[in-house]
Amino acid sequence: MPFGLPTTNPSVASVPPGPADRRASRRSATVRAGGLSLAAVLLASGATTAAASSAVAADTEAVAQDAFSRELGDGWGPAQQGGTWSDDESGAWYYVTGGAGRHTVGSGVTAASLLHDVSRTATDTRTTVRTNRAAGAGPAVYASVLGRAVPGAGDYRARLVVTWEGGLELRLAQAGTTLASVPLDAGYAPDANYEVRLAVTGTSPTTLRAKAWPAGSAEPDDWQVETTDGTPGLQTAGEVGLSTYVSKADGDVTVTYDDFDADAASPESEAPAPAPAPAPAPAPAPAPAPAPAPAPALGELRDPAEHPFASSAVWNTAVGSGARFEQTWDTRTRTFLSGTPVVNSTRWSIAVFQARSSDPVATVTNTKTGDVHKVRIPSGTTATYGTDKHVGIIEPDGRTAWEFYKMTKVGSTSWTTTRVVKTDLTGDGMKDGSRASGVSFFAGLIRAEELQDRSIDHTLAVGIPNWMLKEGQVWPARTEDGDSSWAYSGTIPMGTMLAIPASVDVDALDLSPEGRALARALQDYGAHVLIRSSTVALYAESGVDPAQAAALHADFRKLYPLMRVLTNNTPETVAGGGQRRAGTLPGLQP
């Protein structure tokens, strides 16, 4: 992307000046009279106008302002108030010219400009927005005003969206997840200015209100879209900012922001508290409530050969209410979402076979150590395609398994391998494994039977490429690839956990039955980076139905953009801690 100021596109190089008193007129709705906001004065006088109903009582103090009256070719620099704009290094172009801050982005790229010096729970934020996207059908353009952005947890935003069809919508969102939306009658016109206003007030829950209208016309009296949200991690003070995203554009699109103004807001005026009622006569002390019963187990006892590891194992622990997620523009999530999503089954995955006591005893020689192992291996055993050749053999007892890497048949009952691990399927899966992460390769593997049942009640294993991986594994990974010091060049350590945040309504997505099971697994249990891959890969055993594997592959492409890095997965706060999205799994069959 060129990093000189554009001169050939008038829609990018110039912005029509707004009225000189635009900022003053914005202030008029919240000017104080005798220490009260206009909304409070109207309410106190008995007025019931729509203006009063939509007003947010705000402090006259502005916490951030920027008219962008400067020229910068790289970055937005310092705002007039609120500190310096922090521009995400996402591949977008940030610059200031013609009295406006600009994001020029390509397809699938997010630009985010934040004022880290601002920290408020209640804000009334507005700006003027325009874009040079052509009229009619084309790429979707998202211009966002961020009213509360909490690092590592997400944000609340109003999104002015130019839709695929060329319409105009206003959405309230928690990061990239839409909470409420409304079409705008004004419609979209290229290079036209639109005013966007967002009020974020309160905590647990937070109230969000937004409106948008063509610049130069009267501000609507009422909020056009409202909602509440109680996402954990966002019920605290946050930053303000602006963000741009463009979906599937053939070339670059520029979104322009002007007259950014953020006030410190407070909730709408409240009615006076009623006089306290006379104290009632003391009631007898109630009997103590019984202790709550533990979360119910789900269903009957599990077969460890089909759904391995203890209920307390990290792989079988659901995401908790305390989970904190990165934003789409945060480094690790942005890196993760820039790959190619696939679901491996017959190739580059794991072949699993259940041995019976009647199967022949084979010899498996570890060519690296010279050790020879005696294992019952079914005669039809074959490794998956690809150089990894992972094979899992479950012993006749159904509770012990062998994990082999680069498994090669050299005789009717003779095999070679370069790694051998014996796994207790009733344990925690953390002792060892034939994966680079040093944990069992049965952890996170999608099994044929559970896919037939459309129920995947455990975390998933995900593989990512060298250019995404970062040296230095994190829990629950125990190890990483031996060449990590020179092969890894990314930002995501082995062991990193990802999931679809709870705010995403996966039931509203157009998914196959297999895709719905995958969506629930990614949201309820998440996924861990456990292996290196040339793609962003999930893993199903080679024995899954090919049609079901194809459905998984197709729907993972829809779910992949919704995944975020979970930042507080530790041995002390497994999957974020707190109340679990799913109850404790049943125990294992004896």
mmCIF file of C-alpha atoms in Angstrom, residues 147-473:
data_model
loop_
_atom_site.group_PDB
_atom_site.id
_atom_site.type_symbol
_atom_site.label_atom_id
_atom_site.label_comp_id
_atom_site.label_asym_id
_atom_site.label_seq_id
_atom_site.Cartn_x
_atom_site.Cartn_y
_atom_site.Cartn_z
ATOM 1 C CA GLY A 147 -17.719 3.966 23.274
ATOM 2 C CA ARG A 148 -16.089 1.535 25.698
ATOM 3 C CA ALA A 149 -13.111 -0.575 24.638
ATOM 4 C CA VAL A 150 -11.561 -2.700 27.383
ATOM 5 C CA PRO A 151 -8.131 -4.099 26.439
ATOM 6 C CA GLY A 152 -8.229 -7.880 26.285
ATOM 7 C CA ALA A 153 -11.992 -8.075 26.865
ATOM 8 C CA GLY A 154 -13.711 -6.458 23.870
ATOM 9 C CA ASP A 155 -15.680 -3.302 23.245
ATOM 10 C CA TYR A 156 -19.100 -1.741 22.797
ATOM 11 C CA ARG A 157 -19.584 0.052 19.492
ATOM 12 C CA ALA A 158 -22.041 1.590 17.068
ATOM 13 C CA ARG A 159 -21.491 0.447 13.502
ATOM 14 C CA LEU A 160 -22.592 2.373 10.438
ATOM 15 C CA VAL A 161 -22.716 -0.386 7.831
ATOM 16 C CA VAL A 162 -22.896 -0.095 4.065
ATOM 17 C CA THR A 163 -24.377 -3.517 3.293
ATOM 18 C CA TRP A 164 -23.588 -5.876 0.430
ATOM 19 C CA GLU A 165 -26.715 -4.657 -1.353
ATOM 20 C CA GLY A 166 -25.739 -1.008 -0.967
ATOM 21 C CA GLY A 167 -28.130 -0.169 1.856
ATOM 22 C CA LEU A 168 -27.302 1.554 5.113
ATOM 23 C CA GLU A 169 -27.720 0.042 8.588
ATOM 24 C CA LEU A 170 -26.952 1.132 12.129
ATOM 25 C CA ARG A 171 -25.874 -1.624 14.488
ATOM 26 C CA LEU A 172 -24.981 -1.912 18.141
ATOM 27 C CA ALA A 173 -22.297 -4.501 18.676
ATOM 28 C CA GLN A 174 -20.066 -6.136 21.229
ATOM 29 C CA ALA A 175 -16.817 -6.150 19.224
ATOM 30 C CA GLY A 176 -17.800 -7.938 15.993
ATOM 31 C CA THR A 177 -21.024 -9.449 17.342
ATOM 32 C CA THR A 178 -24.220 -7.591 16.488
ATOM 33 C CA LEU A 179 -26.524 -7.036 19.470
ATOM 34 C CA ALA A 180 -29.208 -4.954 17.717
ATOM 35 C CA SER A 181 -29.610 -3.308 14.316
ATOM 36 C CA VAL A 182 -31.928 -1.088 12.303
ATOM 37 C CA PRO A 183 -32.000 -0.113 8.596
ATOM 38 C CA LEU A 184 -31.637 3.614 7.942
ATOM 39 C CA ASP A 185 -34.178 5.299 5.689
ATOM 40 C CA ALA A 186 -31.606 7.848 4.568
ATOM 41 C CA GLY A 187 -29.878 5.275 2.375
ATOM 42 C CA TYR A 188 -26.268 5.302 1.286
ATOM 43 C CA ALA A 189 -24.582 7.724 -1.097
ATOM 44 C CA PRO A 190 -20.846 7.618 -1.879
ATOM 45 C CA ASP A 191 -18.786 10.407 -0.310
ATOM 46 C CA ALA A 192 -21.774 11.649 1.691
ATOM 47 C CA ASN A 193 -21.252 12.638 5.324
ATOM 48 C CA TYR A 194 -23.195 10.895 8.087
ATOM 49 C CA GLU A 195 -23.305 11.745 11.775
ATOM 50 C CA VAL A 196 -23.069 8.804 14.188
ATOM 51 C CA ARG A 197 -23.738 9.103 17.927
ATOM 52 C CA LEU A 198 -23.302 6.391 20.555
ATOM 53 C CA ALA A 199 -24.167 6.529 24.257
ATOM 54 C CA VAL A 200 -22.761 3.846 26.565
ATOM 55 C CA THR A 201 -23.923 4.011 30.186
ATOM 56 C CA GLY A 202 -24.152 1.816 33.254
ATOM 57 C CA THR A 203 -22.685 -1.544 34.136
ATOM 58 C CA SER A 204 -24.145 -5.005 34.756
ATOM 59 C CA PRO A 205 -25.878 -4.472 32.443
ATOM 60 C CA THR A 206 -24.548 -1.771 30.176
ATOM 61 C CA THR A 207 -27.085 0.259 28.189
ATOM 62 C CA LEU A 208 -26.228 1.064 24.570
ATOM 63 C CA ARG A 209 -28.060 3.638 22.418
ATOM 64 C CA ALA A 210 -27.217 4.929 18.964
ATOM 65 C CA LYS A 211 -28.481 7.120 16.153
ATOM 66 C CA ALA A 212 -27.196 8.127 12.721
ATOM 67 C CA TRP A 213 -28.362 10.725 10.214
ATOM 68 C CA PRO A 214 -27.134 12.616 7.125
ATOM 69 C CA ALA A 215 -24.840 15.482 8.082
ATOM 70 C CA GLY A 216 -26.516 18.859 7.735
ATOM 71 C CA SER A 217 -29.967 17.545 8.621
ATOM 72 C CA ALA A 218 -31.587 17.683 12.042
ATOM 73 C CA GLU A 219 -30.480 15.118 14.607
ATOM 74 C CA PRO A 220 -33.274 12.590 15.246
ATOM 75 C CA ASP A 221 -35.081 13.163 18.523
ATOM 76 C CA ASP A 222 -35.155 9.502 19.515
ATOM 77 C CA TRP A 223 -32.449 6.907 19.681
ATOM 78 C CA GLN A 224 -32.861 4.653 16.657
ATOM 79 C CA VAL A 225 -31.508 1.484 18.246
ATOM 80 C CA GLU A 226 -31.083 0.485 21.904
ATOM 81 C CA THR A 227 -30.060 -2.609 23.826
ATOM 82 C CA THR A 228 -28.389 -3.818 27.006
ATOM 83 C CA ASP A 229 -25.529 -6.254 27.508
ATOM 84 C CA GLY A 230 -23.716 -7.738 30.479
ATOM 85 C CA THR A 231 -20.696 -9.392 28.866
ATOM 86 C CA PRO A 232 -18.168 -10.130 31.652
ATOM 87 C CA GLY A 233 -15.016 -8.122 31.279
ATOM 88 C CA LEU A 234 -16.812 -5.164 29.698
ATOM 89 C CA GLN A 235 -18.557 -3.964 32.862
ATOM 90 C CA THR A 236 -15.734 -1.579 33.663
ATOM 91 C CA ALA A 237 -14.086 1.562 32.343
ATOM 92 C CA GLY A 238 -12.774 1.551 28.806
ATOM 93 C CA GLU A 239 -11.282 3.609 26.007
ATOM 94 C CA VAL A 240 -12.923 5.386 23.064
ATOM 95 C CA GLY A 241 -11.999 5.167 19.419
ATOM 96 C CA LEU A 242 -12.874 4.490 15.798
ATOM 97 C CA SER A 243 -12.575 1.344 13.696
ATOM 98 C CA THR A 244 -13.003 0.314 10.059
ATOM 99 C CA TYR A 245 -13.509 -3.060 8.414
ATOM 100 C CA VAL A 246 -14.163 -3.935 4.768
ATOM 101 C CA SER A 247 -15.352 -7.341 3.589
ATOM 102 C CA LYS A 248 -14.434 -8.812 0.187
ATOM 103 C CA ALA A 249 -13.438 -5.671 -1.673
ATOM 104 C CA ASP A 250 -11.576 -5.893 -4.980
ATOM 105 C CA GLY A 251 -9.445 -2.883 -4.027
ATOM 106 C CA ASP A 252 -8.834 -0.478 -1.182
ATOM 107 C CA VAL A 253 -11.679 1.456 0.443
ATOM 108 C CA THR A 254 -11.226 4.677 2.418
ATOM 109 C CA VAL A 255 -13.374 5.626 5.409
ATOM 110 C CA THR A 256 -13.052 9.203 6.647
ATOM 111 C CA TYR A 257 -13.738 10.440 10.194
ATOM 112 C CA ASP A 258 -14.142 14.072 11.267
ATOM 113 C CA ASP A 259 -15.236 16.083 14.315
ATOM 114 C CA PHE A 260 -14.705 13.295 16.829
ATOM 115 C CA ASP A 261 -16.216 14.259 20.191
ATOM 116 C CA ALA A 262 -16.536 12.116 23.339
ATOM 117 C CA ASP A 263 -18.209 13.432 26.494
ATOM 118 C CA ALA A 264 -18.253 11.860 29.933
ATOM 119 C CA ALA A 265 -21.875 10.761 30.194
ATOM 120 C CA SER A 266 -24.024 9.587 33.077
ATOM 121 C CA PRO A 267 -27.246 7.579 32.988
ATOM 122 C CA GLU A 268 -30.474 9.372 32.194
ATOM 123 C CA SER A 269 -31.920 11.423 35.029
ATOM 124 C CA GLU A 270 -33.433 9.254 37.663
ATOM 125 C CA ALA A 271 -36.583 9.992 39.626
ATOM 126 C CA PRO A 272 -35.992 11.061 43.239
ATOM 127 C CA ALA A 273 -35.754 8.167 45.606
ATOM 128 C CA PRO A 274 -39.050 7.706 47.473
ATOM 129 C CA ALA A 275 -39.194 8.393 51.183
ATOM 130 C CA PRO A 276 -38.333 5.273 53.120
ATOM 131 C CA ALA A 277 -41.318 3.247 54.216
ATOM 132 C CA PRO A 278 -41.765 2.514 57.930
ATOM 133 C CA ALA A 279 -39.658 -0.383 58.992
ATOM 134 C CA PRO A 280 -41.782 -3.539 59.173
ATOM 135 C CA ALA A 281 -41.864 -5.666 62.259
ATOM 136 C CA PRO A 282 -38.974 -8.080 62.239
ATOM 137 C CA ALA A 283 -39.859 -11.370 60.656
ATOM 138 C CA PRO A 284 -38.692 -14.660 62.109
ATOM 139 C CA ALA A 285 -35.287 -15.613 60.814
ATOM 140 C CA PRO A 286 -35.755 -18.018 57.919
ATOM 141 C CA ALA A 287 -34.334 -21.469 58.097
ATOM 142 C CA PRO A 288 -30.990 -21.658 56.321
ATOM 143 C CA ALA A 289 -31.308 -22.604 52.682
ATOM 144 C CA PRO A 290 -29.913 -25.992 51.780
ATOM 145 C CA ALA A 291 -26.509 -25.983 50.134
ATOM 146 C CA PRO A 292 -26.835 -25.940 46.354
ATOM 147 C CA ALA A 293 -26.455 -29.244 44.650
ATOM 148 C CA PRO A 294 -23.442 -29.664 42.379
ATOM 149 C CA ALA A 295 -23.992 -29.144 38.665
ATOM 150 C CA PRO A 296 -25.770 -32.177 37.273
ATOM 151 C CA ALA A 297 -23.820 -34.663 35.231
ATOM 152 C CA LEU A 298 -24.776 -34.982 31.593
ATOM 153 C CA GLY A 299 -26.236 -38.344 30.688
ATOM 154 C CA GLU A 300 -24.863 -41.779 31.387
ATOM 155 C CA LEU A 301 -21.304 -42.854 32.083
ATOM 156 C CA ARG A 302 -18.844 -42.231 29.263
ATOM 157 C CA ASP A 303 -16.904 -44.851 27.320
ATOM 158 C CA PRO A 304 -13.259 -43.725 27.562
ATOM 159 C CA ALA A 305 -12.547 -45.284 24.180
ATOM 160 C CA GLU A 306 -15.001 -42.848 22.575
ATOM 161 C CA HIS A 307 -14.858 -39.849 24.931
ATOM 162 C CA PRO A 308 -11.602 -40.102 26.871
ATOM 163 C CA PHE A 309 -10.135 -38.481 29.972
ATOM 164 C CA ALA A 310 -11.475 -37.541 33.371
ATOM 165 C CA SER A 311 -14.344 -35.090 33.739
ATOM 166 C CA SER A 312 -11.912 -32.717 35.444
ATOM 167 C CA ALA A 313 -9.408 -32.791 32.567
ATOM 168 C CA VAL A 314 -8.853 -29.469 30.825
ATOM 169 C CA TRP A 315 -10.127 -30.993 27.568
ATOM 170 C CA ASN A 316 -13.493 -31.735 29.182
ATOM 171 C CA THR A 317 -13.896 -28.419 31.020
ATOM 172 C CA ALA A 318 -16.323 -25.923 29.510
ATOM 173 C CA VAL A 319 -15.560 -22.241 28.992
ATOM 174 C CA GLY A 320 -16.344 -20.182 32.084
ATOM 175 C CA SER A 321 -18.186 -16.906 32.604
ATOM 176 C CA GLY A 322 -14.886 -15.268 33.531
ATOM 177 C CA ALA A 323 -13.363 -15.858 30.098
ATOM 178 C CA ARG A 324 -11.747 -12.765 28.586
ATOM 179 C CA PHE A 325 -11.271 -12.470 24.854
ATOM 180 C CA GLU A 326 -9.085 -10.451 22.549
ATOM 181 C CA GLN A 327 -10.507 -8.074 19.975
ATOM 182 C CA THR A 328 -10.311 -8.907 16.287
ATOM 183 C CA TRP A 329 -7.521 -6.374 15.898
ATOM 184 C CA ASP A 330 -5.421 -7.656 18.786
ATOM 185 C CA THR A 331 -2.212 -9.210 17.575
ATOM 186 C CA ARG A 332 -2.787 -12.918 18.238
ATOM 187 C CA THR A 333 -6.417 -12.995 17.103
ATOM 188 C CA ARG A 334 -5.637 -10.934 14.015
ATOM 189 C CA THR A 335 -2.839 -13.356 13.154
ATOM 190 C CA PHE A 336 -5.002 -16.415 13.789
ATOM 191 C CA LEU A 337 -7.808 -15.114 11.565
ATOM 192 C CA SER A 338 -5.496 -14.548 8.599
ATOM 193 C CA GLY A 339 -5.086 -18.219 7.673
ATOM 194 C CA THR A 340 -6.963 -20.856 5.675
ATOM 195 C CA PRO A 341 -9.470 -22.878 7.757
ATOM 196 C CA VAL A 342 -9.783 -26.615 7.083
ATOM 197 C CA VAL A 343 -10.904 -29.786 8.841
ATOM 198 C CA ASN A 344 -8.464 -32.664 8.352
ATOM 199 C CA SER A 345 -9.649 -36.261 8.498
ATOM 200 C CA THR A 346 -8.179 -38.742 6.005
ATOM 201 C CA ARG A 347 -5.064 -36.623 5.466
ATOM 202 C CA TRP A 348 -2.825 -35.004 8.108
ATOM 203 C CA SER A 349 -5.064 -36.260 10.907
ATOM 204 C CA ILE A 350 -5.236 -39.332 13.145
ATOM 205 C CA ALA A 351 -6.432 -42.852 12.356
ATOM 206 C CA VAL A 352 -7.972 -44.554 15.405
ATOM 207 C CA PHE A 353 -8.598 -48.296 15.676
ATOM 208 C CA GLN A 354 -10.122 -50.316 18.528
ATOM 209 C CA ALA A 355 -8.287 -53.612 19.024
ATOM 210 C CA ARG A 356 -9.967 -56.815 20.146
ATOM 211 C CA SER A 357 -8.439 -59.659 22.106
ATOM 212 C CA SER A 358 -8.600 -61.774 18.929
ATOM 213 C CA ASP A 359 -6.465 -59.364 16.880
ATOM 214 C CA PRO A 360 -2.887 -60.461 16.131
ATOM 215 C CA VAL A 361 -0.018 -59.238 18.273
ATOM 216 C CA ALA A 362 2.229 -57.069 16.133
ATOM 217 C CA THR A 363 5.706 -55.709 16.719
ATOM 218 C CA VAL A 364 6.199 -51.954 16.507
ATOM 219 C CA THR A 365 9.820 -50.828 16.342
ATOM 220 C CA ASN A 366 10.786 -47.293 17.276
ATOM 221 C CA THR A 367 13.490 -46.544 14.709
ATOM 222 C CA LYS A 368 14.850 -43.680 16.811
ATOM 223 C CA THR A 369 15.381 -45.641 20.031
ATOM 224 C CA GLY A 370 15.422 -49.259 18.846
ATOM 225 C CA ASP A 371 12.683 -50.159 21.341
ATOM 226 C CA VAL A 372 10.264 -52.895 20.237
ATOM 227 C CA HIS A 373 6.671 -52.889 21.477
ATOM 228 C CA LYS A 374 4.138 -55.734 21.345
ATOM 229 C CA VAL A 375 0.694 -54.377 20.489
ATOM 230 C CA ARG A 376 -2.544 -55.965 19.281
ATOM 231 C CA ILE A 377 -3.238 -54.204 15.985
ATOM 232 C CA PRO A 378 -6.330 -54.902 13.830
ATOM 233 C CA SER A 379 -5.426 -56.263 10.406
ATOM 234 C CA GLY A 380 -7.159 -53.389 8.603
ATOM 235 C CA THR A 381 -5.132 -50.679 10.311
ATOM 236 C CA THR A 382 -3.854 -47.960 7.984
ATOM 237 C CA ALA A 383 -2.223 -44.628 8.697
ATOM 238 C CA THR A 384 -3.649 -41.354 7.440
ATOM 239 C CA TYR A 385 -2.236 -39.809 4.275
ATOM 240 C CA GLY A 386 0.558 -37.283 4.647
ATOM 241 C CA THR A 387 3.949 -37.539 6.271
ATOM 242 C CA ASP A 388 2.729 -37.450 9.903
ATOM 243 C CA LYS A 389 1.051 -40.887 9.681
ATOM 244 C CA HIS A 390 -0.535 -40.659 13.122
ATOM 245 C CA VAL A 391 -2.163 -43.897 14.297
ATOM 246 C CA GLY A 392 -3.965 -44.514 17.585
ATOM 247 C CA ILE A 393 -4.580 -48.075 18.765
ATOM 248 C CA ILE A 394 -7.001 -48.550 21.658
ATOM 249 C CA GLU A 395 -6.309 -51.766 23.541
ATOM 250 C CA PRO A 396 -9.055 -54.357 24.091
ATOM 251 C CA ASP A 397 -9.633 -53.044 27.631
ATOM 252 C CA GLY A 398 -10.898 -49.775 26.116
ATOM 253 C CA ARG A 399 -8.973 -47.755 28.702
ATOM 254 C CA THR A 400 -5.424 -47.752 27.372
ATOM 255 C CA ALA A 401 -4.205 -46.508 24.004
ATOM 256 C CA TRP A 402 -1.032 -46.324 21.958
ATOM 257 C CA GLU A 403 -0.079 -43.196 20.049
ATOM 258 C CA PHE A 404 2.242 -43.610 17.073
ATOM 259 C CA TYR A 405 3.890 -41.057 14.794
ATOM 260 C CA LYS A 406 5.121 -41.878 11.269
ATOM 261 C CA MET A 407 3.582 -45.345 11.566
ATOM 262 C CA THR A 408 4.649 -47.551 8.627
ATOM 263 C CA LYS A 409 3.680 -51.149 7.923
ATOM 264 C CA VAL A 410 6.725 -53.220 6.944
ATOM 265 C CA GLY A 411 5.241 -56.735 7.270
ATOM 266 C CA SER A 412 1.961 -58.520 7.949
ATOM 267 C CA THR A 413 2.431 -57.970 11.698
ATOM 268 C CA SER A 414 5.409 -55.627 11.708
ATOM 269 C CA TRP A 415 5.442 -51.836 11.910
ATOM 270 C CA THR A 416 7.930 -49.042 12.411
ATOM 271 C CA THR A 417 7.419 -45.667 14.033
ATOM 272 C CA THR A 418 9.491 -42.711 15.238
ATOM 273 C CA ARG A 419 7.495 -41.977 18.389
ATOM 274 C CA VAL A 420 5.547 -44.176 20.807
ATOM 275 C CA VAL A 421 3.374 -43.024 23.705
ATOM 276 C CA LYS A 422 1.140 -45.189 25.886
ATOM 277 C CA THR A 423 -1.849 -43.215 27.144
ATOM 278 C CA ASP A 424 -4.255 -43.795 30.019
ATOM 279 C CA LEU A 425 -7.615 -42.774 28.568
ATOM 280 C CA THR A 426 -9.032 -42.357 32.074
ATOM 281 C CA GLY A 427 -6.376 -39.829 33.131
ATOM 282 C CA ASP A 428 -5.921 -36.170 32.229
ATOM 283 C CA GLY A 429 -4.188 -36.583 28.858
ATOM 284 C CA MET A 430 -1.312 -34.382 30.011
ATOM 285 C CA LYS A 431 1.441 -36.934 30.660
ATOM 286 C CA ASP A 432 2.751 -37.173 27.095
ATOM 287 C CA GLY A 433 1.604 -37.498 23.515
ATOM 288 C CA SER A 434 2.660 -37.936 19.910
ATOM 289 C CA ARG A 435 2.092 -34.282 19.110
ATOM 290 C CA ALA A 436 4.517 -31.376 19.266
ATOM 291 C CA SER A 437 2.586 -29.950 22.231
ATOM 292 C CA GLY A 438 3.469 -32.984 24.372
ATOM 293 C CA VAL A 439 -0.135 -33.876 25.241
ATOM 294 C CA SER A 440 -2.226 -36.801 24.051
ATOM 295 C CA PHE A 441 -3.364 -36.621 20.446
ATOM 296 C CA PHE A 442 -6.722 -37.995 21.593
ATOM 297 C CA ALA A 443 -7.285 -34.594 23.241
ATOM 298 C CA GLY A 444 -9.383 -32.429 20.952
ATOM 299 C CA LEU A 445 -9.921 -35.087 18.291
ATOM 300 C CA ILE A 446 -13.400 -35.198 16.718
ATOM 301 C CA ARG A 447 -14.594 -38.805 16.812
ATOM 302 C CA ALA A 448 -16.889 -40.551 14.353
ATOM 303 C CA GLU A 449 -19.506 -41.569 16.914
ATOM 304 C CA GLU A 450 -19.895 -38.111 18.436
ATOM 305 C CA LEU A 451 -20.205 -36.621 14.961
ATOM 306 C CA GLN A 452 -22.980 -39.088 14.201
ATOM 307 C CA ASP A 453 -24.653 -37.941 17.426
ATOM 308 C CA ARG A 454 -24.027 -34.273 16.488
ATOM 309 C CA SER A 455 -22.653 -33.676 19.980
ATOM 310 C CA ILE A 456 -19.010 -32.693 20.595
ATOM 311 C CA ASP A 457 -18.632 -32.145 24.331
ATOM 312 C CA HIS A 458 -14.943 -31.342 24.628
ATOM 313 C CA THR A 459 -12.312 -28.893 23.511
ATOM 314 C CA LEU A 460 -10.872 -29.180 20.009
ATOM 315 C CA ALA A 461 -7.294 -29.358 18.817
ATOM 316 C CA VAL A 462 -6.249 -26.765 16.263
ATOM 317 C CA GLY A 463 -3.084 -26.635 14.186
ATOM 318 C CA ILE A 464 -1.533 -23.430 12.858
ATOM 319 C CA PRO A 465 1.438 -22.665 10.574
ATOM 320 C CA ASN A 466 5.000 -21.731 11.476
ATOM 321 C CA TRP A 467 4.362 -18.115 10.528
ATOM 322 C CA MET A 468 1.638 -17.932 13.204
ATOM 323 C CA LEU A 469 3.473 -19.856 15.938
ATOM 324 C CA LYS A 470 5.647 -18.144 18.543
ATOM 325 C CA GLU A 471 8.455 -19.820 20.473
ATOM 326 C CA GLY A 472 7.646 -20.560 24.125
ATOM 327 C CA GLN A 473 4.637 -22.796 24.788
#
